[in-house]
Amino acid sequence: MTQPFFDRLTDQVRTKKTPLVVGLDPRWSSLPETLKSVGDSLAEKAAAYRDFSIGILDVVAPLVPAVKPQVAFFEQLGWQGMQALAEVIDHARKLGVLLVMDGKRNDIGSTAEGYADGWLGESSAWRGDALTVSPYLGDDSLEPFVQVASDRAAGLFVLVKTSNPGGKMLQDLTADGSTIYQHVGGLVERLAADSAGACGYGVTGAVVGATYPEQLGELRALMPHTWFLVPGYGSQGGTAADVAPAFDANGLGAIVNSSRAIIFAHARDEFANLDWQQAVEAATRKAIDDLSSVATIR
Amino acid sequence: MTQPFFDRLTDQVRTKKTPLVVGLDPRWSSLPETLKSVGDSLAEKAAAYRDFSIGILDVVAPLVPAVKPQVAFFEQLGWQGMQALAEVIDHARKLGVLLVMDGKRNDIGSTAEGYADGWLGESSAWRGDALTVSPYLGDDSLEPFVQVASDRAAGLFVLVKTSNPGGKMLQDLTADGSTIYQHVGGLVERLAADSAGACGYGVTGAVVGATYPEQLGELRALMPHTWFLVPGYGSQGGTAADVAPAFDANGLGAIVNSSRAIIFAHARDEFANLDWQQAVEAATRKAIDDLSSVATIR
């Protein structure tokens, strides 16, 4: 019997001694030149995304608890891109690193069930360990995701307070004395509390951006059973100090994503003397070191 | 030069004399038995979804302005399902029926641009004419979609007031004197007004459910440049009378989706003497007739 996702994530964070997650966001214009020489049809680009992602996995899988493939970039290349994503997922599973699929999927009823069934669990078509989900459609739209995730020992990360400046347009509006992100956070926490596993965290996690450290601390206090996925660290401007409020007293309860600063490290001046995979490793170790100053994992 | 999407949609609605859109939502358990005899591996199911969808397209393309493939059900079958979706799209384009891709995609910055670039326009990987988008991430998350849609004469339908009961959890909260769906509706209308084409409607449409006819009428008045995509008619309980407030004075400004009641019409008692494609045609004609009582198209 597979352990609940957040129990497995806790084990992985303790084993790897870091909350760092590496985002797999292949962008054609930023790929190492050696990988772009094949050609630029959809199928050739998809093969390059696959080789790039697998090359990153080989470097980072021993170092971090999870990776976060961004579905958009694979989907951008049509079904050939999605076939490449399937190969990337298979490789990650062989290496034993957890897969947080960043798809921000959302719908209602049997359609939401279709997404959940497709993405969550080792027996699903996409074999993800967890999936990001967007909450505008409300509580009954989350139910099918929660049901499938619970049945299959998978996890969810629901958008609560996002890292982009425009996120505040809706999320920071106040209704009935609470902001919209507090309303969504409250729902996610209730679902998490109802399903808490051995680690104390439930089946629903939350996406809370590093770019709003005050709200991060506020939500950490309000959502004690909810694991956080924190984007916005690194290229988006969030620092280690900014993500510090995301962790619980044991240095757990949050994973911190970095994408561009790691996967495109070959373009950073400080790593100019390294090949692209060496640069990925150096940038990963640097981020792990940076985060170790604010999260002491017990 | 391709005309803007909503101008093309207006032409199609006038030509076909109906606002009916047929949703392509293949579900394995509801497929006609003859199509399920191939086997039930992911690849075999995907082939059945393709054959089923193409069989529907052949019947409905001459009758309706657009079809709405639900991406979730194809995605549920992994990349094989997505390959089947690509074939369905190619077939629809050959038949000249407009394609509203129901993916409810959403993200920020270059990731949102990835989705928009992948889904919108004939030159894109997926070749959709329009895409549904979820707004929780706020105004700057919609910008890349609007930019790409404008550049490629494609359209968007942003979730505003959805048809499910739980939609009200967030959407009906009141902040600064307006509901959340009014806030989102106001943003969508501003974007539409800024980009209105010959037909008077702009690049951003809105999803507004048939199950809340009062709000449908209210939003029609508040959003004069915004074309509506109306789900919830048929199987979800919305009647022709319920969708009546969605139309402008010319019987335009809204398309009304029906999925299950049409594509699985072979299971309806009234069509028991027909083969499955004949049942699809009969159900389509019946829905067109039903809607003609509330929308007189000029």
Coordinates of C-alpha atoms in Angstrom, one line a residue:
Chain A
M1 CA 0.0 0.0 0.0
T2 CA 1.4 3.4 -1.1
Q3 CA 1.7 6.0 1.7
P4 CA -0.2 9.2 1.3
F5 CA 1.6 11.8 -0.9
F6 CA 2.4 14.3 1.8
D7 CA 3.8 11.5 4.0
R8 CA 6.1 10.5 1.1
L9 CA 7.0 14.1 0.5
T10 CA 7.9 14.5 4.2
D11 CA 10.1 11.5 4.0
Q12 CA 11.8 12.8 0.8
V13 CA 12.3 16.3 2.3
R14 CA 13.9 14.7 5.4
T15 CA 16.1 12.3 3.3
K16 CA 17.3 15.0 0.8
K17 CA 17.5 17.6 3.6
T18 CA 16.0 20.3 1.5
P19 CA 12.6 21.8 0.5
L20 CA 13.8 22.7 -3.0
V21 CA 11.8 21.5 -5.9
V22 CA 13.1 21.9 -9.5
G23 CA 10.6 23.2 -12.0
L24 CA 10.9 21.5 -15.5
D25 CA 9.9 24.5 -17.7
P26 CA 11.5 23.9 -21.1
R27 CA 11.5 27.0 -23.3
W28 CA 12.8 26.7 -26.8
S29 CA 14.6 30.0 -26.8
S30 CA 16.5 29.3 -23.5
L31 CA 17.6 25.7 -24.2
P32 CA 21.3 24.9 -24.4
E33 CA 22.4 25.3 -28.0
T34 CA 23.7 21.7 -28.2
L35 CA 20.1 20.5 -27.8
K36 CA 18.6 22.7 -30.4
S37 CA 20.7 21.5 -33.3
V38 CA 18.2 18.8 -34.2
G39 CA 15.7 21.1 -36.0
D40 CA 12.6 23.0 -35.0
S41 CA 9.5 21.0 -36.1
L42 CA 7.1 20.2 -33.3
A43 CA 8.5 16.6 -33.1
E44 CA 12.1 17.8 -33.0
K45 CA 11.4 20.4 -30.4
A46 CA 9.6 17.8 -28.3
A47 CA 12.6 15.5 -28.5
A48 CA 14.8 18.3 -27.4
Y49 CA 12.4 19.1 -24.4
R50 CA 12.6 15.4 -23.5
D51 CA 16.4 15.2 -23.7
F52 CA 16.7 18.5 -21.8
S53 CA 14.3 17.4 -19.0
I54 CA 15.8 13.9 -18.7
G55 CA 19.3 15.5 -18.5
I56 CA 18.1 17.7 -15.7
L57 CA 16.4 14.7 -13.9
D58 CA 19.7 12.8 -14.0
V59 CA 21.4 15.6 -12.2
V60 CA 18.7 16.7 -9.7
A61 CA 16.9 13.5 -8.7
P62 CA 19.5 12.5 -6.1
L63 CA 19.5 16.0 -4.7
V64 CA 15.8 17.1 -4.3
P65 CA 12.5 15.6 -3.0
A66 CA 10.4 16.4 -6.1
V67 CA 10.3 18.0 -9.6
K68 CA 7.5 20.1 -11.0
P69 CA 7.0 19.6 -14.8
Q70 CA 5.1 22.6 -16.3
V71 CA 2.5 21.0 -18.5
A72 CA 2.0 24.2 -20.6
F73 CA 5.4 24.0 -22.3
F74 CA 4.9 20.4 -23.4
E75 CA 1.3 21.0 -24.4
Q76 CA 2.6 24.0 -26.5
L77 CA 4.2 21.4 -28.9
G78 CA 0.9 19.4 -29.4
W79 CA 0.6 15.7 -28.8
Q80 CA 4.3 15.2 -29.7
G81 CA 5.1 17.4 -26.7
M82 CA 2.7 15.4 -24.5
Q83 CA 4.4 12.2 -25.7
A84 CA 7.7 13.7 -24.6
L85 CA 6.2 14.6 -21.2
A86 CA 5.1 11.0 -20.7
E87 CA 8.7 9.9 -21.3
V88 CA 10.0 12.5 -18.9
I89 CA 7.6 11.2 -16.3
D90 CA 8.6 7.6 -16.8
H91 CA 12.2 8.6 -16.3
A92 CA 11.5 10.5 -13.1
R93 CA 9.6 7.5 -11.7
K94 CA 12.5 5.2 -12.5
L95 CA 14.8 7.7 -10.5
G96 CA 12.3 7.8 -7.6
V97 CA 11.9 11.6 -7.5
L98 CA 8.3 12.8 -6.8
L99 CA 6.3 14.4 -9.6
V100 CA 4.2 17.5 -8.9
M101 CA 2.4 18.1 -12.2
D102 CA 1.8 21.8 -12.7
G103 CA -1.3 21.9 -14.9
K104 CA -3.6 24.2 -12.9
R105 CA -6.5 22.0 -14.1
N106 CA -10.1 22.8 -13.1
D107 CA -13.6 21.9 -14.1
I108 CA -16.8 20.5 -12.6
G109 CA -18.4 17.1 -12.0
S110 CA -17.4 14.2 -14.3
T111 CA -15.0 16.5 -16.2
A112 CA -13.0 17.3 -13.1
E113 CA -13.0 13.6 -12.4
G114 CA -11.6 13.1 -15.9
Y115 CA -8.6 15.4 -15.1
A116 CA -8.1 13.8 -11.7
D117 CA -8.3 10.3 -13.1
G118 CA -5.9 11.2 -15.9
W119 CA -3.2 12.9 -13.8
L120 CA -3.2 11.4 -10.3
G121 CA -1.5 8.2 -9.1
E122 CA 0.9 5.6 -10.5
S123 CA -2.0 3.7 -12.3
S124 CA -3.2 6.8 -14.1
A125 CA -2.3 7.8 -17.7
W126 CA 0.1 10.5 -16.7
R127 CA 1.3 8.9 -13.4
G128 CA 1.7 12.2 -11.4
D129 CA 2.1 12.1 -7.6
A130 CA 0.4 15.5 -7.3
L131 CA -1.3 18.1 -9.4
T132 CA -1.9 21.9 -9.2
V133 CA -5.6 22.9 -9.3
S134 CA -7.3 26.3 -9.9
P135 CA -10.3 27.0 -7.6
Y136 CA -12.5 29.6 -9.4
L137 CA -15.3 27.0 -9.9
G138 CA -15.7 26.6 -6.2
D139 CA -15.9 23.8 -3.6
D140 CA -17.8 21.2 -5.6
S141 CA -15.3 21.5 -8.4
L142 CA -12.5 20.4 -6.0
E143 CA -14.4 17.4 -4.6
P144 CA -13.7 15.0 -7.5
F145 CA -9.9 15.9 -7.3
V146 CA -9.9 15.3 -3.5
Q147 CA -11.8 12.0 -3.9
V148 CA -9.4 10.6 -6.6
A149 CA -6.3 12.0 -4.8
S150 CA -7.4 10.4 -1.5
D151 CA -8.1 7.0 -3.2
R152 CA -4.8 6.9 -4.9
A153 CA -2.5 8.4 -2.3
A154 CA -1.8 11.4 -4.5
G155 CA -1.8 15.1 -3.6
L156 CA -3.2 18.4 -4.7
F157 CA -1.9 22.0 -4.6
V158 CA -4.8 24.5 -4.9
L159 CA -4.0 28.0 -6.0
V160 CA -4.5 30.3 -2.9
K161 CA -2.2 33.3 -3.1
T162 CA -0.2 33.4 -6.3
S163 CA 3.1 35.1 -6.9
N164 CA 2.2 37.4 -9.7
P165 CA 1.3 41.1 -9.2
G166 CA -2.1 40.7 -10.8
G167 CA -3.0 37.9 -8.5
K168 CA -4.2 40.5 -6.0
M169 CA -7.0 41.7 -8.4
L170 CA -9.3 38.9 -7.2
Q171 CA -7.4 37.2 -4.4
D172 CA -7.0 40.3 -2.2
L173 CA -10.6 41.5 -2.5
T174 CA -12.3 41.4 0.9
A175 CA -15.8 39.8 1.3
D176 CA -17.5 39.0 4.6
G177 CA -14.5 40.2 6.5
S178 CA -11.9 37.9 4.8
T179 CA -9.9 38.2 1.6
I180 CA -10.7 35.8 -1.3
Y181 CA -7.4 34.0 -0.7
Q182 CA -8.4 33.5 2.9
H183 CA -11.8 32.1 1.8
V184 CA -10.0 29.7 -0.5
G185 CA -7.3 29.0 2.1
G186 CA -10.0 28.2 4.6
L187 CA -11.7 25.6 2.3
V188 CA -8.3 24.0 1.5
E189 CA -7.4 23.8 5.2
R190 CA -10.8 22.1 6.1
L191 CA -10.2 19.5 3.4
A192 CA -6.6 19.0 4.6
A193 CA -7.6 18.7 8.3
D194 CA -10.2 16.1 7.3
S195 CA -7.6 14.0 5.6
A196 CA -4.4 14.5 7.6
G197 CA -1.9 11.6 7.4
A198 CA 0.9 10.5 9.7
C199 CA 2.9 13.7 8.9
G200 CA 0.0 15.9 10.1
Y201 CA -0.7 17.2 6.6
G202 CA -3.8 16.4 4.5
V203 CA -4.5 15.6 0.9
T204 CA -4.9 19.2 -0.2
G205 CA -1.9 21.5 -0.3
A206 CA -1.8 25.2 -1.3
V207 CA 0.1 27.3 -3.8
V208 CA 1.3 30.4 -1.9
G209 CA 3.8 32.8 -3.6
A210 CA 7.2 33.7 -2.2
T211 CA 6.6 37.3 -3.3
Y212 CA 4.2 38.0 -0.5
P213 CA 6.1 36.9 2.6
E214 CA 3.7 38.5 5.1
Q215 CA 0.7 36.6 3.6
L216 CA 2.8 33.5 3.6
G217 CA 3.3 33.7 7.4
E218 CA -0.3 34.6 7.9
L219 CA -1.5 31.6 5.9
R220 CA 1.0 29.2 7.6
A221 CA -0.7 30.1 10.9
L222 CA -4.2 29.7 9.5
M223 CA -3.5 26.5 7.6
P224 CA -1.7 24.1 9.9
H225 CA -2.7 20.9 8.0
T226 CA -1.9 22.3 4.6
W227 CA 1.5 21.7 2.8
F228 CA 2.6 24.8 0.7
L229 CA 4.0 24.8 -2.7
V230 CA 5.9 28.1 -2.9
P231 CA 6.6 29.6 -6.4
G232 CA 8.3 32.9 -7.0
Y233 CA 11.7 32.1 -5.3
G234 CA 14.7 32.9 -7.5
S235 CA 14.0 34.5 -10.9
Q236 CA 10.7 36.0 -9.8
G237 CA 12.5 37.9 -7.0
G238 CA 11.6 35.9 -3.8
T239 CA 14.6 35.4 -1.5
A240 CA 15.3 32.7 1.1
A241 CA 14.2 35.2 3.8
D242 CA 11.0 35.7 1.9
V243 CA 10.1 32.0 2.0
A244 CA 11.1 31.5 5.6
P245 CA 7.6 32.0 7.0
A246 CA 6.3 29.0 4.9
F247 CA 7.9 26.4 7.1
D248 CA 6.6 24.8 10.3
A249 CA 8.6 24.4 13.5
N250 CA 10.3 21.2 12.0
G251 CA 11.3 23.0 8.8
L252 CA 8.6 21.0 7.0
G253 CA 5.2 22.0 5.5
A254 CA 6.5 23.7 2.4
I255 CA 8.4 23.0 -0.8
V256 CA 10.0 25.8 -2.7
N257 CA 10.1 25.8 -6.5
S258 CA 12.9 27.2 -8.6
S259 CA 12.7 26.8 -12.4
R260 CA 14.7 29.2 -14.6
A261 CA 17.5 30.0 -12.2
I262 CA 18.4 26.2 -12.1
I263 CA 17.4 24.7 -15.5
F264 CA 18.9 27.6 -17.5
A265 CA 21.9 28.0 -15.2
H266 CA 24.2 27.6 -18.2
A267 CA 23.3 31.2 -19.2
R268 CA 24.4 32.5 -15.8
D269 CA 27.9 34.2 -15.8
E270 CA 28.9 32.5 -12.6
F271 CA 28.6 29.1 -14.3
A272 CA 30.1 30.1 -17.6
N273 CA 33.0 27.6 -17.3
L274 CA 30.6 24.6 -16.8
D275 CA 28.7 22.5 -19.3
W276 CA 24.9 22.8 -19.0
Q277 CA 24.3 19.8 -16.8
Q278 CA 27.2 20.8 -14.5
A279 CA 25.7 24.3 -14.3
V280 CA 22.3 22.8 -13.3
E281 CA 24.0 20.8 -10.5
A282 CA 25.9 23.9 -9.3
A283 CA 22.8 26.0 -9.3
T284 CA 20.8 23.3 -7.5
R285 CA 23.4 23.0 -4.8
K286 CA 23.6 26.7 -4.5
A287 CA 19.8 27.0 -4.0
I288 CA 19.8 24.1 -1.5
D289 CA 22.5 25.9 0.5
D290 CA 20.6 29.2 0.3
L291 CA 17.4 27.6 1.6
S292 CA 19.2 25.7 4.4
S293 CA 19.7 29.0 6.1
V294 CA 16.0 29.5 6.7
A295 CA 14.6 25.9 7.0
T296 CA 16.2 23.5 9.5
I297 CA 14.7 20.2 8.8
R298 CA 14.0 17.8 11.7
Chain B
M1 CA -6.4 37.9 -43.6
T2 CA -8.6 35.9 -41.2
Q3 CA -11.5 37.8 -39.7
P4 CA -11.6 38.1 -35.8
F5 CA -13.1 35.0 -34.2
F6 CA -16.3 36.6 -33.0
D7 CA -17.0 38.1 -36.4
R8 CA -16.6 34.6 -37.9
L9 CA -18.8 33.2 -35.1
T10 CA -21.4 35.8 -35.9
D11 CA -21.4 34.8 -39.6
Q12 CA -21.6 31.1 -38.7
V13 CA -24.5 31.7 -36.3
R14 CA -26.3 33.6 -39.0
T15 CA -25.6 31.0 -41.6
K16 CA -26.6 28.0 -39.5
K17 CA -29.5 30.0 -37.9
T18 CA -28.8 28.6 -34.4
P19 CA -26.7 29.5 -31.3
L20 CA -26.3 25.7 -30.5
V21 CA -22.8 24.4 -29.9
V22 CA -22.2 20.7 -29.6
G23 CA -19.9 19.6 -26.8
L24 CA -17.5 16.7 -27.7
D25 CA -17.2 15.1 -24.3
P26 CA -16.4 11.4 -24.9
R27 CA -16.9 9.2 -21.8
W28 CA -16.0 5.6 -22.1
S29 CA -19.0 4.3 -20.1
S30 CA -21.4 6.2 -22.3
L31 CA -20.0 5.4 -25.8
P32 CA -22.2 3.4 -28.3
E33 CA -21.4 -0.3 -27.8
T34 CA -20.3 -0.7 -31.4
L35 CA -17.4 1.7 -30.8
K36 CA -16.2 -0.1 -27.6
S37 CA -15.6 -3.5 -29.2
V38 CA -12.0 -2.7 -30.1
G39 CA -10.6 -3.1 -26.6
D40 CA -9.9 -0.9 -23.6
S41 CA -6.2 0.0 -23.6
L42 CA -5.4 3.7 -23.6
A43 CA -4.6 3.6 -27.3
E44 CA -7.8 1.6 -28.1
K45 CA -9.9 3.9 -26.1
A46 CA -8.3 6.9 -27.8
A47 CA -9.1 5.4 -31.2
A48 CA -12.7 5.0 -30.1
Y49 CA -12.9 8.6 -28.9
R50 CA -11.5 9.7 -32.2
D51 CA -14.0 7.6 -34.2
F52 CA -16.9 8.7 -32.0
S53 CA -16.0 12.4 -32.2
I54 CA -15.5 12.3 -36.0
G55 CA -18.8 10.5 -36.4
I56 CA -20.5 13.3 -34.5
L57 CA -18.7 16.0 -36.5
D58 CA -19.9 14.5 -39.7
V59 CA -23.4 14.8 -38.5
V60 CA -23.4 18.2 -36.7
A61 CA -20.9 20.3 -38.8
P62 CA -23.5 21.2 -41.4
L63 CA -26.0 22.1 -38.6
V64 CA -24.2 24.2 -35.9
P65 CA -21.7 27.1 -35.9
A66 CA -19.2 25.5 -33.6
V67 CA -18.2 22.4 -31.6
K68 CA -16.6 22.4 -28.1
P69 CA -14.1 19.5 -27.5
Q70 CA -13.6 18.9 -23.8
V71 CA -9.9 18.5 -23.5
A72 CA -10.1 16.7 -20.1
F73 CA -11.5 13.5 -21.6
F74 CA -8.8 13.2 -24.3
E75 CA -6.1 14.1 -21.7
Q76 CA -7.5 11.4 -19.4
L77 CA -6.1 8.9 -22.0
G78 CA -2.6 10.2 -21.9
W79 CA -0.7 11.3 -25.1
Q80 CA -2.6 8.8 -27.1
G81 CA -5.8 10.6 -26.2
M82 CA -4.2 13.9 -27.2
Q83 CA -3.1 12.5 -30.5
A84 CA -6.7 11.5 -31.1
L85 CA -7.8 15.0 -30.2
A86 CA -5.4 16.4 -32.8
E87 CA -7.1 14.1 -35.4
V88 CA -10.6 15.3 -34.3
I89 CA -9.4 18.9 -34.7
D90 CA -8.0 18.3 -38.2
H91 CA -11.4 16.7 -39.2
A92 CA -13.4 19.6 -37.8
R93 CA -11.2 22.1 -39.7
K94 CA -11.7 20.2 -42.9
L95 CA -15.5 20.4 -42.3
G96 CA -15.3 24.2 -41.6
V97 CA -17.0 24.1 -38.2
L98 CA -15.4 26.5 -35.5
L99 CA -13.5 24.9 -32.6
V100 CA -14.0 26.2 -29.1
M101 CA -11.4 24.3 -27.1
D102 CA -12.7 23.7 -23.5
G103 CA -9.4 23.5 -21.5
K104 CA -10.0 26.1 -18.8
R105 CA -6.3 26.9 -19.0
N106 CA -4.6 29.4 -16.8
D107 CA -1.2 30.5 -15.7
I108 CA 1.1 33.6 -15.5
G109 CA 3.7 35.3 -17.7
S110 CA 5.5 33.1 -20.2
T111 CA 3.6 30.0 -19.1
A112 CA 0.3 31.6 -19.9
E113 CA 1.9 32.6 -23.2
G114 CA 2.8 28.9 -23.7
Y115 CA -0.8 27.8 -23.4
A116 CA -2.1 30.6 -25.6
D117 CA 0.6 29.9 -28.3
G118 CA -0.2 26.2 -28.2
W119 CA -4.0 26.4 -28.4
L120 CA -5.0 29.5 -30.4
G121 CA -5.0 30.0 -34.2
E122 CA -4.7 27.8 -37.2
S123 CA -0.9 28.0 -37.1
S124 CA -0.7 26.7 -33.5
A125 CA 0.0 23.1 -32.5
W126 CA -3.6 22.5 -31.5
R127 CA -5.3 24.8 -34.1
G128 CA -8.2 26.0 -31.9
D129 CA -10.4 29.0 -32.9
A130 CA -11.1 29.8 -29.2
L131 CA -10.1 28.6 -25.7
T132 CA -11.8 28.7 -22.3
V133 CA -9.7 30.3 -19.6
S134 CA -9.9 30.4 -15.8
P135 CA -9.4 33.8 -14.1
Y136 CA -8.3 33.1 -10.5
L137 CA -4.7 34.3 -11.2
G138 CA -6.0 37.8 -12.1
D139 CA -5.7 40.4 -14.8
D140 CA -2.0 40.0 -15.7
S141 CA -2.6 36.3 -16.2
L142 CA -5.2 37.0 -18.9
E143 CA -2.9 39.5 -20.8
P144 CA -0.8 36.9 -22.7
F145 CA -4.0 35.0 -23.8
V146 CA -5.6 38.3 -25.0
Q147 CA -2.4 39.3 -26.8
V148 CA -2.0 36.0 -28.7
A149 CA -5.8 35.7 -29.4
S150 CA -5.8 39.2 -30.8
D151 CA -2.7 38.6 -33.0
R152 CA -4.2 35.4 -34.4
A153 CA -7.8 36.3 -34.8
A154 CA -8.8 33.8 -32.1
G155 CA -11.2 34.1 -29.2
L156 CA -11.3 33.5 -25.5
F157 CA -14.1 32.6 -23.1
V158 CA -13.2 33.5 -19.5
L159 CA -15.1 31.8 -16.6
V160 CA -17.3 34.4 -15.1
K161 CA -20.5 32.8 -13.6
T162 CA -20.4 29.0 -13.9
S163 CA -23.3 26.6 -14.0
N164 CA -22.4 24.4 -11.0
P165 CA -24.0 24.9 -7.5
G166 CA -20.6 25.3 -5.9
G167 CA -19.6 28.1 -8.2
K168 CA -21.3 30.5 -5.9
M169 CA -18.8 29.8 -3.1
L170 CA -16.3 32.3 -4.6
Q171 CA -18.2 33.8 -7.5
D172 CA -21.1 35.2 -5.4
L173 CA -19.1 36.7 -2.6
T174 CA -19.5 40.5 -2.5
A175 CA -16.4 42.8 -2.3
D176 CA -16.4 46.6 -2.7
G177 CA -20.2 46.5 -3.5
S178 CA -19.9 44.0 -6.3
T179 CA -19.9 40.2 -6.5
I180 CA -16.7 38.4 -7.6
Y181 CA -18.3 37.4 -10.9
Q182 CA -19.2 41.1 -11.5
H183 CA -15.5 42.0 -10.9
V184 CA -14.4 39.4 -13.3
G185 CA -17.2 40.3 -15.7
G186 CA -16.1 43.9 -15.6
L187 CA -12.5 43.1 -16.5
V188 CA -13.6 40.8 -19.4
E189 CA -16.0 43.5 -20.7
R190 CA -13.2 46.2 -20.6
L191 CA -10.9 43.8 -22.6
A192 CA -13.8 43.1 -25.0
A193 CA -14.7 46.8 -25.5
D194 CA -11.1 47.6 -26.3
S195 CA -11.0 45.0 -29.0
A196 CA -14.5 45.0 -30.5
G197 CA -14.6 43.9 -34.2
A198 CA -17.2 44.5 -36.9
C199 CA -19.8 42.5 -35.1
G200 CA -19.5 44.7 -32.0
Y201 CA -18.0 41.9 -29.8
G202 CA -14.3 41.9 -28.6
V203 CA -11.7 39.2 -28.3
T204 CA -12.8 38.1 -24.8
G205 CA -16.0 36.2 -24.3
A206 CA -17.4 34.9 -21.0
V207 CA -18.7 31.6 -19.7
V208 CA -22.0 32.2 -18.0
G209 CA -24.2 29.3 -16.9
A210 CA -27.8 28.6 -18.0
T211 CA -28.6 27.6 -14.5
Y212 CA -28.6 31.2 -13.2
P213 CA -31.0 33.0 -15.7
E214 CA -31.3 36.1 -13.6
Q215 CA -27.5 36.6 -13.5
L216 CA -27.4 35.8 -17.2
G217 CA -29.7 38.7 -17.9
E218 CA -27.8 41.0 -15.5
L219 CA -24.5 40.2 -17.1
R220 CA -25.9 40.6 -20.6
A221 CA -26.8 44.2 -19.7
L222 CA -23.4 44.9 -18.1
M223 CA -21.3 43.3 -20.8
P224 CA -22.5 44.5 -24.2
H225 CA -19.2 43.8 -26.0
T226 CA -18.8 40.3 -24.6
W227 CA -20.0 37.1 -26.4
F228 CA -21.3 34.5 -23.9
L229 CA -20.7 30.7 -23.9
V230 CA -23.6 29.3 -22.0
P231 CA -23.1 25.8 -20.5
G232 CA -25.8 24.1 -18.4
Y233 CA -28.5 23.8 -21.0
G234 CA -29.9 20.3 -21.4
S235 CA -28.6 17.6 -19.1
Q236 CA -27.6 20.2 -16.3
G237 CA -31.2 21.4 -16.1
G238 CA -31.2 24.7 -18.0
T239 CA -34.1 25.2 -20.4
A240 CA -34.5 27.4 -23.5
A241 CA -36.4 29.9 -21.4
D242 CA -33.4 30.0 -19.0
V243 CA -30.9 30.9 -21.8
A244 CA -33.2 33.5 -23.4
P245 CA -31.6 36.4 -21.4
A246 CA -28.2 35.6 -22.9
F247 CA -29.0 37.0 -26.4
D248 CA -28.8 40.5 -27.7
A249 CA -31.6 42.2 -29.7
N250 CA -30.5 40.4 -32.9
G251 CA -30.5 37.0 -31.3
L252 CA -26.7 37.1 -31.3
G253 CA -24.1 37.4 -28.5
A254 CA -24.3 33.9 -27.1
I255 CA -23.7 30.3 -28.0
V256 CA -25.4 27.6 -26.0
N257 CA -23.6 24.3 -25.4
S258 CA -25.2 20.9 -25.2
S259 CA -23.0 17.9 -24.7
R260 CA -24.5 14.7 -23.2
A261 CA -28.1 15.2 -24.4
I262 CA -26.8 15.2 -28.0
I263 CA -23.7 13.1 -28.2
F264 CA -25.2 10.3 -26.1
A265 CA -28.7 10.6 -27.6
H266 CA -28.6 6.9 -28.6
A267 CA -29.4 6.2 -24.9
R268 CA -32.5 8.3 -24.9
D269 CA -35.8 6.3 -25.2
E270 CA -37.2 8.7 -27.8
F271 CA -34.4 7.8 -30.2
A272 CA -34.3 4.1 -29.5
N273 CA -35.2 3.1 -33.0
L274 CA -32.3 5.1 -34.5
D275 CA -28.6 4.2 -34.9
W276 CA -26.3 6.3 -32.8
Q277 CA -25.4 8.9 -35.5
Q278 CA -29.1 9.2 -36.5
A279 CA -29.8 9.8 -32.8
V280 CA -27.2 12.5 -32.7
E281 CA -28.8 14.2 -35.7
A282 CA -32.3 14.0 -34.3
A283 CA -31.2 15.4 -30.9
T284 CA -29.3 18.2 -32.6
R285 CA -32.3 19.2 -34.7
K286 CA -34.5 19.0 -31.6
A287 CA -32.2 21.3 -29.6
I288 CA -32.0 23.8 -32.5
D289 CA -35.8 23.8 -32.7
D290 CA -36.1 24.3 -28.9
L291 CA -33.6 27.2 -28.9
S292 CA -35.2 28.9 -32.0
S293 CA -38.2 29.7 -29.7
V294 CA -36.0 32.1 -27.7
A295 CA -33.4 33.5 -30.1
T296 CA -34.6 35.0 -33.4
I297 CA -31.4 35.5 -35.3
R298 CA -31.1 38.6 -37.5

